[in-house]
XYZ file of N, CA, C and O in Angstrom:
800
model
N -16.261 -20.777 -2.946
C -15.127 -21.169 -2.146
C -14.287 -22.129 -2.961
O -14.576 -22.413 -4.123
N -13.480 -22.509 -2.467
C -12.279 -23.842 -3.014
C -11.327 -24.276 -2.238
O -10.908 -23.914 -1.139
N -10.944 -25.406 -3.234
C -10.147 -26.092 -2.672
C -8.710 -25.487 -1.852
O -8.280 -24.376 -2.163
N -8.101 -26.227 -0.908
C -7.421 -25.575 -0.109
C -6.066 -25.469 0.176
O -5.488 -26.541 -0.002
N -5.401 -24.630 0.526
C -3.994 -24.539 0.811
C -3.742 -25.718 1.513
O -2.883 -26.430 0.993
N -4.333 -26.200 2.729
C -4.478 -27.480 3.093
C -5.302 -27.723 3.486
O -5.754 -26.584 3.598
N -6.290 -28.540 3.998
C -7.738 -28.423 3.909
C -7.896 -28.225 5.400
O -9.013 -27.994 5.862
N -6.686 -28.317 6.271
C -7.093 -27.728 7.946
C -6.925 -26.235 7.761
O -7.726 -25.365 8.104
N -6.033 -26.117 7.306
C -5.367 -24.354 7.116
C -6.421 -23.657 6.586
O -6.870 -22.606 7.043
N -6.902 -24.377 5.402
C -7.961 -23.408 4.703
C -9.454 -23.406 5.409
O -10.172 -22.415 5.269
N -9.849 -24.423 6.089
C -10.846 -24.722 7.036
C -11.332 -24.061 8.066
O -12.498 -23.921 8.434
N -9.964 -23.514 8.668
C -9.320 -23.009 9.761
C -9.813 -20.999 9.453
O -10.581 -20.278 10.091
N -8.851 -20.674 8.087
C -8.811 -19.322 7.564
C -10.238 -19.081 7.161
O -10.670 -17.961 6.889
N -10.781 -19.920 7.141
C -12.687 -19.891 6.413
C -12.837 -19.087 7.517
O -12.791 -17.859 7.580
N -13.123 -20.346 8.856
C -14.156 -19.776 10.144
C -13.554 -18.954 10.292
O -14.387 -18.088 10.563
N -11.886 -18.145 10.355
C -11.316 -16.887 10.697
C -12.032 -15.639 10.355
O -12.236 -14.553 10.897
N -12.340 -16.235 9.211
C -13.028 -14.857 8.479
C -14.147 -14.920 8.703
O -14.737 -13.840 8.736
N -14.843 -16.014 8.923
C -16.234 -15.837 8.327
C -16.747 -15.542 10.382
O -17.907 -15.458 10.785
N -15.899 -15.483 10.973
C -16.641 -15.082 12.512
C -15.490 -13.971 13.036
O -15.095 -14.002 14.201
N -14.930 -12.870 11.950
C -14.154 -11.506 12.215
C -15.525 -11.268 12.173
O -16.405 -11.816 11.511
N -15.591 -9.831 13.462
C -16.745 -9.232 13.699
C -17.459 -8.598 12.153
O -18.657 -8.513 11.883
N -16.491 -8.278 11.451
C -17.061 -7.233 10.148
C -17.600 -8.266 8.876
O -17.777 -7.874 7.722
N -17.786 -9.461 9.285
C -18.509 -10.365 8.294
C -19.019 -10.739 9.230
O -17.831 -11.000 9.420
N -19.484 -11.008 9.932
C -21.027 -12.070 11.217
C -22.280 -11.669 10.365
O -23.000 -12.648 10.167
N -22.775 -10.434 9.768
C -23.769 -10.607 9.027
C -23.810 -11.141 7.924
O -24.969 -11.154 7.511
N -22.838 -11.762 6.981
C -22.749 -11.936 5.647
C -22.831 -13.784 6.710
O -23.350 -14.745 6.143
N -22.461 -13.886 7.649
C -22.492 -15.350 8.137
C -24.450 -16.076 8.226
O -25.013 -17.113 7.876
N -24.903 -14.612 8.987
C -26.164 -14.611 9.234
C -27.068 -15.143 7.842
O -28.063 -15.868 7.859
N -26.582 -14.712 6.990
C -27.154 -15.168 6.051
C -26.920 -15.873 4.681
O -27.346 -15.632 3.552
N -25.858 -17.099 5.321
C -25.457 -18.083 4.823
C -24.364 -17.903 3.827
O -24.002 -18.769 3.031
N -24.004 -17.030 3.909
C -22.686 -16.290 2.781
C -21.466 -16.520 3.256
O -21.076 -16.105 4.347
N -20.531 -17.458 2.155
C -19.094 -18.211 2.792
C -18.312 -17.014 2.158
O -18.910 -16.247 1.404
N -17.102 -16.853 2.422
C -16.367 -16.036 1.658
C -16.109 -16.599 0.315
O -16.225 -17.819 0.202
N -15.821 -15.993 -0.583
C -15.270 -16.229 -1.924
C -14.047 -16.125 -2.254
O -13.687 -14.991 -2.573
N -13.138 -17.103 -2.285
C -11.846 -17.225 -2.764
C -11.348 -18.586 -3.218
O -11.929 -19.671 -3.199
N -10.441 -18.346 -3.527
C -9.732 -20.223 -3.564
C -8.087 -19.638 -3.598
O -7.562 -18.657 -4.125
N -7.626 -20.663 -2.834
C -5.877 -20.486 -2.528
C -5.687 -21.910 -2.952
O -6.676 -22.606 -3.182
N -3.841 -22.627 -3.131
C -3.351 -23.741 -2.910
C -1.826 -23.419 -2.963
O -1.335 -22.374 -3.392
N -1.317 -24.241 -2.575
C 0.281 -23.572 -2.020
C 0.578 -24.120 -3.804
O 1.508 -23.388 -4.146
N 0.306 -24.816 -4.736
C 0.705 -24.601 -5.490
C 0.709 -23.550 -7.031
O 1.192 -23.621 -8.161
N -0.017 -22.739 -6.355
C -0.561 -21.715 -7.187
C 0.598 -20.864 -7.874
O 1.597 -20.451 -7.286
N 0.297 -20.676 -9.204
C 1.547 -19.752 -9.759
C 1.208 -19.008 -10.117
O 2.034 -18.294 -10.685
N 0.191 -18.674 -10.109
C -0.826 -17.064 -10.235
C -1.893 -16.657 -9.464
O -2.818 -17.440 -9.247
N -1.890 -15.344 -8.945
C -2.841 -15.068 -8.022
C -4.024 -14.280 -9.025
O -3.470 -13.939 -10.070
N -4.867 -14.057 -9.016
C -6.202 -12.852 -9.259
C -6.507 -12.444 -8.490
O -6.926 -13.166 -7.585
N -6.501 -11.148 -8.351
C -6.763 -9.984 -7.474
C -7.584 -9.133 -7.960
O -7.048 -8.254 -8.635
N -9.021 -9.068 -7.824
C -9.824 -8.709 -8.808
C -10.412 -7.401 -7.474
O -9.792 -6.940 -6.516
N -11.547 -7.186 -7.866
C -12.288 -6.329 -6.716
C -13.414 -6.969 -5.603
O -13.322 -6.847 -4.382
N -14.124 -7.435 -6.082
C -14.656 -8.134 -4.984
C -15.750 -8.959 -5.594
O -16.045 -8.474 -6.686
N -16.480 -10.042 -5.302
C -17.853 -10.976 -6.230
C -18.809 -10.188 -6.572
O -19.283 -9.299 -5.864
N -19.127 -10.468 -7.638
C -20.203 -9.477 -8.040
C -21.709 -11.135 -7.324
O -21.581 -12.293 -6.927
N -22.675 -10.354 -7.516
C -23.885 -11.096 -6.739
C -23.733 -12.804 -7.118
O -23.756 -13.865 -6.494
N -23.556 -12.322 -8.622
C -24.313 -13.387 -9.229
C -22.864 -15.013 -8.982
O -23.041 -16.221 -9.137
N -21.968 -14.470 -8.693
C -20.987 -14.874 -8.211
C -20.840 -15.508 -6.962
O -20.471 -16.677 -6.848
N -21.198 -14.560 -5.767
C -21.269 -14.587 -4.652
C -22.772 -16.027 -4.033
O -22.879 -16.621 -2.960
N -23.738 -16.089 -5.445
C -25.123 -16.691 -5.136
C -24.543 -18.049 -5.509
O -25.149 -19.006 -5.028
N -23.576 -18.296 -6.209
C -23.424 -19.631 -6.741
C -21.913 -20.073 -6.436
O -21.242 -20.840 -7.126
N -21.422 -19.262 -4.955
C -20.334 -19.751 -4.695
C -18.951 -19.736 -6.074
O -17.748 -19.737 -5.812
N -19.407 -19.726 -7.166
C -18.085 -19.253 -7.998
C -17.259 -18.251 -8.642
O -17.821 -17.531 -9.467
N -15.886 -18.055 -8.389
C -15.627 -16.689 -8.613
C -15.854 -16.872 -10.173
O -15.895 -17.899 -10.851
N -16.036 -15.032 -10.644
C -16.041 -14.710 -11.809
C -17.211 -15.128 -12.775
O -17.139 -15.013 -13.998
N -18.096 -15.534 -12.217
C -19.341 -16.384 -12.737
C -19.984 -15.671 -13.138
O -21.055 -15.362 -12.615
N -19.368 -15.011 -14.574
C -20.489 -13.827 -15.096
C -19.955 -13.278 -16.362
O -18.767 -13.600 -16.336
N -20.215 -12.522 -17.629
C -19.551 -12.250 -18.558
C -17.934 -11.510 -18.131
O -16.861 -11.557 -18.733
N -18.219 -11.022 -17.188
C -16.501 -10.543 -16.989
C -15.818 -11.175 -16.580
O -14.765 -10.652 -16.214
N -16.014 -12.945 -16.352
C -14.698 -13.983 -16.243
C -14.314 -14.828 -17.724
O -13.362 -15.477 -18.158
N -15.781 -14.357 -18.239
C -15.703 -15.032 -19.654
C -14.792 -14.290 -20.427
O -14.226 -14.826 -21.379
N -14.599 -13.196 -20.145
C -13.535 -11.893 -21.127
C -12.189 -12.044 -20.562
O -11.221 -11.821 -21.289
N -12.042 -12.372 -19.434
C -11.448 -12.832 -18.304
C -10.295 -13.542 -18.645
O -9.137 -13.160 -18.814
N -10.873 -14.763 -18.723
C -10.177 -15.945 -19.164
C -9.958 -16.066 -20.953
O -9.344 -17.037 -21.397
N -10.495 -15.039 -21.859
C -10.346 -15.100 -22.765
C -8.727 -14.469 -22.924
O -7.811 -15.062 -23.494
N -8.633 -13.123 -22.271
C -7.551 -12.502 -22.427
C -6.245 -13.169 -21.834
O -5.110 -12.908 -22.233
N -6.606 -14.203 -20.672
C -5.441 -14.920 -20.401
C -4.551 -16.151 -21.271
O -3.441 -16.675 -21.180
N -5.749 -16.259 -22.153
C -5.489 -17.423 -23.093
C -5.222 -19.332 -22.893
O -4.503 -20.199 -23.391
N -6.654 -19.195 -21.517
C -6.520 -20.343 -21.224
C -8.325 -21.093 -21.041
O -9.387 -20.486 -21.185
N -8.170 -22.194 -20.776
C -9.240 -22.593 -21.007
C -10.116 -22.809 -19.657
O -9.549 -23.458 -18.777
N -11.798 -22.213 -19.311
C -12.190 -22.230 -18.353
C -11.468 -23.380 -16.833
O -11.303 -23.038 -15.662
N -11.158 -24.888 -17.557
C -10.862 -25.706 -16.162
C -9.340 -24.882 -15.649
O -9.020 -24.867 -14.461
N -8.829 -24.484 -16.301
C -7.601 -23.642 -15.666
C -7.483 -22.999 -15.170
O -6.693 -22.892 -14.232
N -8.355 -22.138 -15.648
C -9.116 -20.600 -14.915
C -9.255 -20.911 -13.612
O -8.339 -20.467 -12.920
N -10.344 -21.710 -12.853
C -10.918 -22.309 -11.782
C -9.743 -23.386 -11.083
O -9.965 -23.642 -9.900
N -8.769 -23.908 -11.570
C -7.657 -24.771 -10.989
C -7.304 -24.054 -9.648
O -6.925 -22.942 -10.014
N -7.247 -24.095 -8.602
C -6.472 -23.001 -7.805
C -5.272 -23.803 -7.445
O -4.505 -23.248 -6.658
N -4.898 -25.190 -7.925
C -3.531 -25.427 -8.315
C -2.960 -24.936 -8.779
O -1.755 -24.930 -8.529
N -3.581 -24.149 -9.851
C -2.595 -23.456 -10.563
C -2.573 -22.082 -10.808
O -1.536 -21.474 -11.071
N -4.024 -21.407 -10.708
C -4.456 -20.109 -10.801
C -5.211 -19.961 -9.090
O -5.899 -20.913 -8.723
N -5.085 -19.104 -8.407
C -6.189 -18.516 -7.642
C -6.626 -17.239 -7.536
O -6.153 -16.341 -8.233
N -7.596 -17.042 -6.629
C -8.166 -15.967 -6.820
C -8.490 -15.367 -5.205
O -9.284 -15.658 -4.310
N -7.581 -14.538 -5.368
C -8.010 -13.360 -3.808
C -8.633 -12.104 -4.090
O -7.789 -11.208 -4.094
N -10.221 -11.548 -4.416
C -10.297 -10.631 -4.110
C -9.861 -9.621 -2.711
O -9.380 -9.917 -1.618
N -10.413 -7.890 -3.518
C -10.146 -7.345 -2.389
C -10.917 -7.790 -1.570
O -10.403 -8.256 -0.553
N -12.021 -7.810 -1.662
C -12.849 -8.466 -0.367
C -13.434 -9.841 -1.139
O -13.363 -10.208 -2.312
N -14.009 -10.396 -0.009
C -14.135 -11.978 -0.354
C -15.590 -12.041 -0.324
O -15.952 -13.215 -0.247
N -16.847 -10.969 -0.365
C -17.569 -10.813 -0.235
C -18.392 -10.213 -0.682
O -17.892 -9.090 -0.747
N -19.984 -10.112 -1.307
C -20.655 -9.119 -2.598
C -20.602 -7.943 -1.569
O -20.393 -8.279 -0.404
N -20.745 -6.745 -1.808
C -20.502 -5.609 -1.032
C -21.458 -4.763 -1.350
O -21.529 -3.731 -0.682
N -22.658 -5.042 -2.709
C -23.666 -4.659 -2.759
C -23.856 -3.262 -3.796
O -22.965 -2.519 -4.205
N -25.039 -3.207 -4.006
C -25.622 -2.204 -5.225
C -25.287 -0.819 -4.748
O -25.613 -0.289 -3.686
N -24.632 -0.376 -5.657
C -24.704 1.436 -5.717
C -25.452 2.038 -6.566
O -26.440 1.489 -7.053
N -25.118 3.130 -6.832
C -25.433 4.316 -7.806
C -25.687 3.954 -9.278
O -26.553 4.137 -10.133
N -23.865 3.028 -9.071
C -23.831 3.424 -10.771
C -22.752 2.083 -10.881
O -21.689 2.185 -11.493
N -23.182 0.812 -10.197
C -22.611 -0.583 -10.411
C -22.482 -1.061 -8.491
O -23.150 -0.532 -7.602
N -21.811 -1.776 -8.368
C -21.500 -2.601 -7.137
C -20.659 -1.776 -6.201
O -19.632 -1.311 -6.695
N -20.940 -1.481 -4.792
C -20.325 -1.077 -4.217
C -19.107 -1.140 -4.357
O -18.845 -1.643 -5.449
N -17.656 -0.706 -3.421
C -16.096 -0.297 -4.086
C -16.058 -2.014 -2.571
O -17.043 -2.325 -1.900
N -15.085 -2.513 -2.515
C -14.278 -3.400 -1.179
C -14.598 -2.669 -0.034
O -14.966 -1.494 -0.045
N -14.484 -3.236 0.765
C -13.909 -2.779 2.039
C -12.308 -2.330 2.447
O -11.346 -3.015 2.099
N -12.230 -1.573 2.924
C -10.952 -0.796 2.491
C -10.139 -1.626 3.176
O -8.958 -1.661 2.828
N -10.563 -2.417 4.225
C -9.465 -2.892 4.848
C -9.691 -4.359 4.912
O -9.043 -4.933 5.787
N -10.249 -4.880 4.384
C -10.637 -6.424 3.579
C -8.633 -6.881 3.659
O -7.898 -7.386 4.507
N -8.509 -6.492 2.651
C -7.314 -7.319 1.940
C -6.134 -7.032 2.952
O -5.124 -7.712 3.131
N -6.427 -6.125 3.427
C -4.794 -6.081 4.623
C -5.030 -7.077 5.837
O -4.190 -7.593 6.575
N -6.693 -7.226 5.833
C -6.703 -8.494 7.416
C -6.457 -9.624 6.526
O -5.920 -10.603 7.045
N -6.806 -9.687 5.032
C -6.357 -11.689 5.176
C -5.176 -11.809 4.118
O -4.376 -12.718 4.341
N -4.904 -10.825 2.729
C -4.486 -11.078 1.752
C -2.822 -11.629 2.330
O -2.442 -12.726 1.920
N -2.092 -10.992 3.073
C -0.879 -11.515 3.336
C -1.360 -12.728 4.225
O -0.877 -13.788 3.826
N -2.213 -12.858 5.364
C -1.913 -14.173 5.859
C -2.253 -15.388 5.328
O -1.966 -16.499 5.775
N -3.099 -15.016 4.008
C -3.571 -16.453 2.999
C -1.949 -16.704 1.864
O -1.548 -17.836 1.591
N -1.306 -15.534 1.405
C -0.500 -15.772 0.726
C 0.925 -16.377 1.077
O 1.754 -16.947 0.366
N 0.915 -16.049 2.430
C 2.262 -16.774 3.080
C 2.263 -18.182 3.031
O 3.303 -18.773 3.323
N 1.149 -18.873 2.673
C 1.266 -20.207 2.543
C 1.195 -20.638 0.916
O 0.841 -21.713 0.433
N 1.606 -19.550 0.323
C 1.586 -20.346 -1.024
C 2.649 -19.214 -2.010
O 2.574 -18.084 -2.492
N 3.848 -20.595 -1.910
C 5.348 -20.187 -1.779
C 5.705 -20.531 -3.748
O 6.807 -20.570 -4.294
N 4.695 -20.673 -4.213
C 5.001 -20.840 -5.467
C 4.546 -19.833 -6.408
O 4.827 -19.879 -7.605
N 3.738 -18.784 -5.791
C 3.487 -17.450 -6.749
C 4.528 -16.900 -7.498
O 5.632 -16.547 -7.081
N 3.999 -16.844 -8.880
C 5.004 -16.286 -9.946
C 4.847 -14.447 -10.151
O 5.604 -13.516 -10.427
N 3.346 -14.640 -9.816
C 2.698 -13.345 -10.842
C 1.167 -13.356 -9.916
O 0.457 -14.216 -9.394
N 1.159 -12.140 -10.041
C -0.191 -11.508 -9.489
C -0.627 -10.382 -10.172
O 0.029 -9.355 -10.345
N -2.119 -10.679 -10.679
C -2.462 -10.206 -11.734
C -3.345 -9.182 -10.744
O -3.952 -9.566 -9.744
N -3.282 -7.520 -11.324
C -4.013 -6.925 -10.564
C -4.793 -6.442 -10.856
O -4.461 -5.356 -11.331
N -6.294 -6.680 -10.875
C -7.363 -5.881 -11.707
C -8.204 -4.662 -10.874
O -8.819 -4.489 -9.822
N -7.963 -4.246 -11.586
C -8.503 -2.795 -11.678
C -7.866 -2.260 -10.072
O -7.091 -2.847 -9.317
N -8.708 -0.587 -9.894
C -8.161 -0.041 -8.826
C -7.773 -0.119 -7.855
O -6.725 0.352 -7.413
N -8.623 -0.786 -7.300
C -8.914 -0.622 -5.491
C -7.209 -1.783 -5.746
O -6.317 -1.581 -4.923
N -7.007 -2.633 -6.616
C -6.158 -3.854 -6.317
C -4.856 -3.006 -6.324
O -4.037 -3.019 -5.405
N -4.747 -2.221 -7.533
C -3.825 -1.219 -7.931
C -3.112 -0.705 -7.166
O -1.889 -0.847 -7.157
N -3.894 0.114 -6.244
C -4.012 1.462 -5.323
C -3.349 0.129 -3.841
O -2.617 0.478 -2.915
N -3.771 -1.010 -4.007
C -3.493 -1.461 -2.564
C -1.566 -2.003 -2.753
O -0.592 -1.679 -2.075
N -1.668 -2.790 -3.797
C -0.359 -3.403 -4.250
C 0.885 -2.424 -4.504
O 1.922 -2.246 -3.864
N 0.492 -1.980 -5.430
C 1.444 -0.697 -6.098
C 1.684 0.228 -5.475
O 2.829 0.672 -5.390
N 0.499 0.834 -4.787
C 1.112 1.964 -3.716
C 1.431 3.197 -4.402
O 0.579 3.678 -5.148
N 2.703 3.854 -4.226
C 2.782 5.459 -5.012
C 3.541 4.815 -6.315
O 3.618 5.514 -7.325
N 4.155 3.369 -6.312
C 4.823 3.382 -7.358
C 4.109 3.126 -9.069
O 4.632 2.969 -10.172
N 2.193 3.204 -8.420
C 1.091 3.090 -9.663
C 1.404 4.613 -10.534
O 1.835 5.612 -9.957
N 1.139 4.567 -11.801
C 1.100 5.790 -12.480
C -0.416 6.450 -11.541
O -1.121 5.930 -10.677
N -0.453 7.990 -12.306
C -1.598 9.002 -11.872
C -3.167 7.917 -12.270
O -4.030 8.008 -11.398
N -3.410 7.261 -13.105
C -4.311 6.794 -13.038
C -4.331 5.198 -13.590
O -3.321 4.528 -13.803
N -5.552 4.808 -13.748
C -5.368 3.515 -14.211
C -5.273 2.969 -15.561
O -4.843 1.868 -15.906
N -5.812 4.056 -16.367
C -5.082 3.976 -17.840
C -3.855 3.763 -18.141
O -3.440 2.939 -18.956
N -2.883 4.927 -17.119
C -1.279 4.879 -17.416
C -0.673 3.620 -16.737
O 0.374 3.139 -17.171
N -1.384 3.037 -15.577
C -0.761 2.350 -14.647
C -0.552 1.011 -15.490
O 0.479 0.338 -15.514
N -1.917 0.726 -16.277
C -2.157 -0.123 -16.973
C -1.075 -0.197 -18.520
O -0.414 -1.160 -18.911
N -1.188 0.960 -19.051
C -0.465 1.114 -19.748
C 1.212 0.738 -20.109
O 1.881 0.340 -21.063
N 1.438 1.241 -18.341
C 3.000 1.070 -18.430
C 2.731 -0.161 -17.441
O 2.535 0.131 -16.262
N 2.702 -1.548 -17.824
C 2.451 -2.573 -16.625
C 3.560 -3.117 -16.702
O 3.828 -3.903 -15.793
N 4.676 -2.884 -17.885
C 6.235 -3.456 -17.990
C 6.974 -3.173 -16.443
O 7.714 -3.969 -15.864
N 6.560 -1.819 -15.955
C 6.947 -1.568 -14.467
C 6.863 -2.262 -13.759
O 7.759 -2.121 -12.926
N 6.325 -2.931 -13.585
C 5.720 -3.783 -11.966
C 5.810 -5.302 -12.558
O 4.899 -6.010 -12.129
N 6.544 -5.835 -13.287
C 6.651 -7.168 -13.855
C 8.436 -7.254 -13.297
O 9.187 -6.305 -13.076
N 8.699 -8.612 -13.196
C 7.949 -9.451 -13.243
C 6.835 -10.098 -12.319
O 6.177 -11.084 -12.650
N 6.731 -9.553 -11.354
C 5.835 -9.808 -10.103
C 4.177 -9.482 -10.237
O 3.241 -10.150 -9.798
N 4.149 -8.063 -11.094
C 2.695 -7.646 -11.128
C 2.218 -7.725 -12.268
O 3.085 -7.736 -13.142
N 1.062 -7.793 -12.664
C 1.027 -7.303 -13.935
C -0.882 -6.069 -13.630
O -1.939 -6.427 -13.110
N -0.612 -5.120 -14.052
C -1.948 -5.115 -13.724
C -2.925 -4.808 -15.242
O -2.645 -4.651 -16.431
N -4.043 -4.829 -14.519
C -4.906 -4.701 -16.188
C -6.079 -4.046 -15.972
O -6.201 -4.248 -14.764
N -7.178 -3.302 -16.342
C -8.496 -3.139 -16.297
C -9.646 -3.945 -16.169
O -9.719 -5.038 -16.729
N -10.573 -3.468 -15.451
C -11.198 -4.699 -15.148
C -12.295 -5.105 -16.132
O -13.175 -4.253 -16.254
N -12.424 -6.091 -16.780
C -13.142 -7.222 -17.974
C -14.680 -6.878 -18.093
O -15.349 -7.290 -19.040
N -15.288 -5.977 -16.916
C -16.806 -5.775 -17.170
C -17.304 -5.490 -18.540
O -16.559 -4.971 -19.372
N -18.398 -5.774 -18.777
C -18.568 -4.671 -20.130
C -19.351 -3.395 -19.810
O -19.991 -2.877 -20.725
N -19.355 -2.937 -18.799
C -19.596 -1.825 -18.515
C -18.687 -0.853 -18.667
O -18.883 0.362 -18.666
N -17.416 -1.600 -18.834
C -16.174 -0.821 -19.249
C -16.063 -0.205 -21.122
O -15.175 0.438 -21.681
N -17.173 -0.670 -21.564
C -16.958 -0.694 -22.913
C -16.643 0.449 -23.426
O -16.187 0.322 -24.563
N -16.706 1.634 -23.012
C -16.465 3.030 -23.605
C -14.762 3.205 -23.020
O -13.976 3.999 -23.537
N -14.496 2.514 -22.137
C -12.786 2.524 -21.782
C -12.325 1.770 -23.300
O -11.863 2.638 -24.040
N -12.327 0.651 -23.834
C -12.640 -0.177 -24.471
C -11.857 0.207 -25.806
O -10.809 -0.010 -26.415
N -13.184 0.997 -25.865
C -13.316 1.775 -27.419
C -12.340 3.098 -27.542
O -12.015 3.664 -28.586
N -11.994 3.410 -26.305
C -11.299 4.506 -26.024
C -9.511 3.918 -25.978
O -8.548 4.635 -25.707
N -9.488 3.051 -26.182
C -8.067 2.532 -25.627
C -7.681 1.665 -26.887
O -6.868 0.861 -26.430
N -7.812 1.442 -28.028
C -7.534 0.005 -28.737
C -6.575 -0.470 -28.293
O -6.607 -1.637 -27.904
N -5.516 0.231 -28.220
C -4.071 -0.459 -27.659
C -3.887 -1.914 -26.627
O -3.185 -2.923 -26.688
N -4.934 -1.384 -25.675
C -5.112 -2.335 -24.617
C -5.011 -3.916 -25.274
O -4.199 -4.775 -24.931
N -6.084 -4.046 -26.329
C -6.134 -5.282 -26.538
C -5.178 -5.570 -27.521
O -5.256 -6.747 -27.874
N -4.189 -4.846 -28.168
C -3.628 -5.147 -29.271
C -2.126 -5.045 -28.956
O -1.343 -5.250 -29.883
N -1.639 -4.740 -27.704
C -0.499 -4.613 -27.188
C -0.318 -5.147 -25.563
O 0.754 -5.372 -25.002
N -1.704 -5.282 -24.979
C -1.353 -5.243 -23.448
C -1.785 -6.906 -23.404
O -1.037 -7.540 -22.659
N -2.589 -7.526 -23.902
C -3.387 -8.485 -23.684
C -2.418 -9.688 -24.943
O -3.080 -10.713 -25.102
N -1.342 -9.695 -25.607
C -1.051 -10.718 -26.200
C 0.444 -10.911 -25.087
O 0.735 -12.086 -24.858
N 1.066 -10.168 -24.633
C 2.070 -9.809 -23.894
C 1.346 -10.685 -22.800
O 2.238 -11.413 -22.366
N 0.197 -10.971 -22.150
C -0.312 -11.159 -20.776
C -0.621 -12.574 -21.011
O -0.613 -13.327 -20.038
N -0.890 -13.031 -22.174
C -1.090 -14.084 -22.738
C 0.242 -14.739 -23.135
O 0.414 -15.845 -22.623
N 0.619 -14.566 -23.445
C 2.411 -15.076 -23.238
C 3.392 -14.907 -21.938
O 4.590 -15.115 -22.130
N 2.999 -14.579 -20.762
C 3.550 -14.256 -19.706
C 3.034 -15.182 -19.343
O 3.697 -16.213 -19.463
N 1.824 -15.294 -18.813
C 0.539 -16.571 -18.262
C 1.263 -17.859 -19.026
O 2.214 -18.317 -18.392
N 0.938 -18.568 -20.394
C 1.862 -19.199 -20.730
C 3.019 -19.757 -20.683
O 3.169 -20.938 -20.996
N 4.191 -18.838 -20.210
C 5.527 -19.131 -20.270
C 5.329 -19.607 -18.326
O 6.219 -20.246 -17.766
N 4.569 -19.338 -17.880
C 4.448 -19.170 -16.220
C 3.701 -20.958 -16.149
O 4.087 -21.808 -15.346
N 2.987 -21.100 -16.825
C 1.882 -22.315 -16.696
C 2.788 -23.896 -17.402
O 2.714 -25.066 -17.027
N 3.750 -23.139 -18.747
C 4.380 -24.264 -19.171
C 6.002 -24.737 -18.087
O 6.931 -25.409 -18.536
N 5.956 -24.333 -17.073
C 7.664 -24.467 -15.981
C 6.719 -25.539 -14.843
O 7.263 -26.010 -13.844
């Protein structure tokens, strides 16, 4: 969790969520939602949802894919975690649990019950960074390319407001290896956007 848009408002939006009928079991067993807002935030993260190890220690991104994370933004972990200045809304605010072949996908309708009523209070967003699909598919709408390679690819589209990117796992590593471009064209551009956004 974190610090707050205001600490009644955010106090307030906690118990909202955390006693909507479709989280009372994640309540049952001591699980707060995962996010952090502040009205002075000039960047949002919109990632997919906490992975466990995240969700067990209350901090977002608490795992090698915030470490890749924050590498590509070009800032240093206390910044990362500032939600003065950076925050973080997953699609869902909640671990959503083991599949097949990695962590269950969000809840499909997670981000339409809170993502606009947490963001209306924080009037200083520059940029919202959108990682990976489910964020893609919710933000972008039909105006995303056919997939998330291209969407990613062409992210000049949806700027200055969006930027989106792939998501930092290293389970992604064969995307990775398959893409050099990504890091050699998409990620110094994102790093100078973040920058020019953090130095105003």
């Amino acid at each position: 969790m974190a610090s707050s848009i205001d600490t009644q408002m955010f106090d307030q939006l906690v118990s909202e969520i955390m006693n909507h009928p479709s989280n009372k079991e994640y309540g049952k067993l001591g699980l707060k939602p995962l996010f952090t807002a502040s009205p002075n935030s000039k960047i949002v993260i919109v990632g997919q949802a906490p992975g466990k190890k995240a969700q067990e220690s209350g901090v977002v991104w608490n795992d090698a894919s915030g470490e890749r994370l924050i590498s590509w933004l070009g800032i240093n972990e206390e910044t990362f975690r500032d939600p003065t200045t950076i925050s973080h809304l997953p699609m869902d605010f909640y671990y959503p649990g083991k599949g097949k072949s990695g962590d269950l996908p969000p809840r499909p309708d997670f981000a339409k019950l809170w993502h606009e009523e947490i963001m209306k209070h924080m009037p200083a967003i520059e940029l919202i960074l959108l990682i990976g699909q489910y964020s893609q598919k919710y933000y972008l709408g039909k105006s995303r390319s056919y997939n998330l390679t291209e969407t990613v690819r062409n992210y000049n589209l949806y700027l200055p407001k969006y930027f989106p990117l792939v998501h930092p796992s290293p389970l992604n590593f064969r995307w990775f290896n398959n893409n050099r471009w990504y890091e050699k064209e998409v990620i110094p551009n994102l790093k100078t956007r973040v920058s020019q956004i953090l130095r105003t």
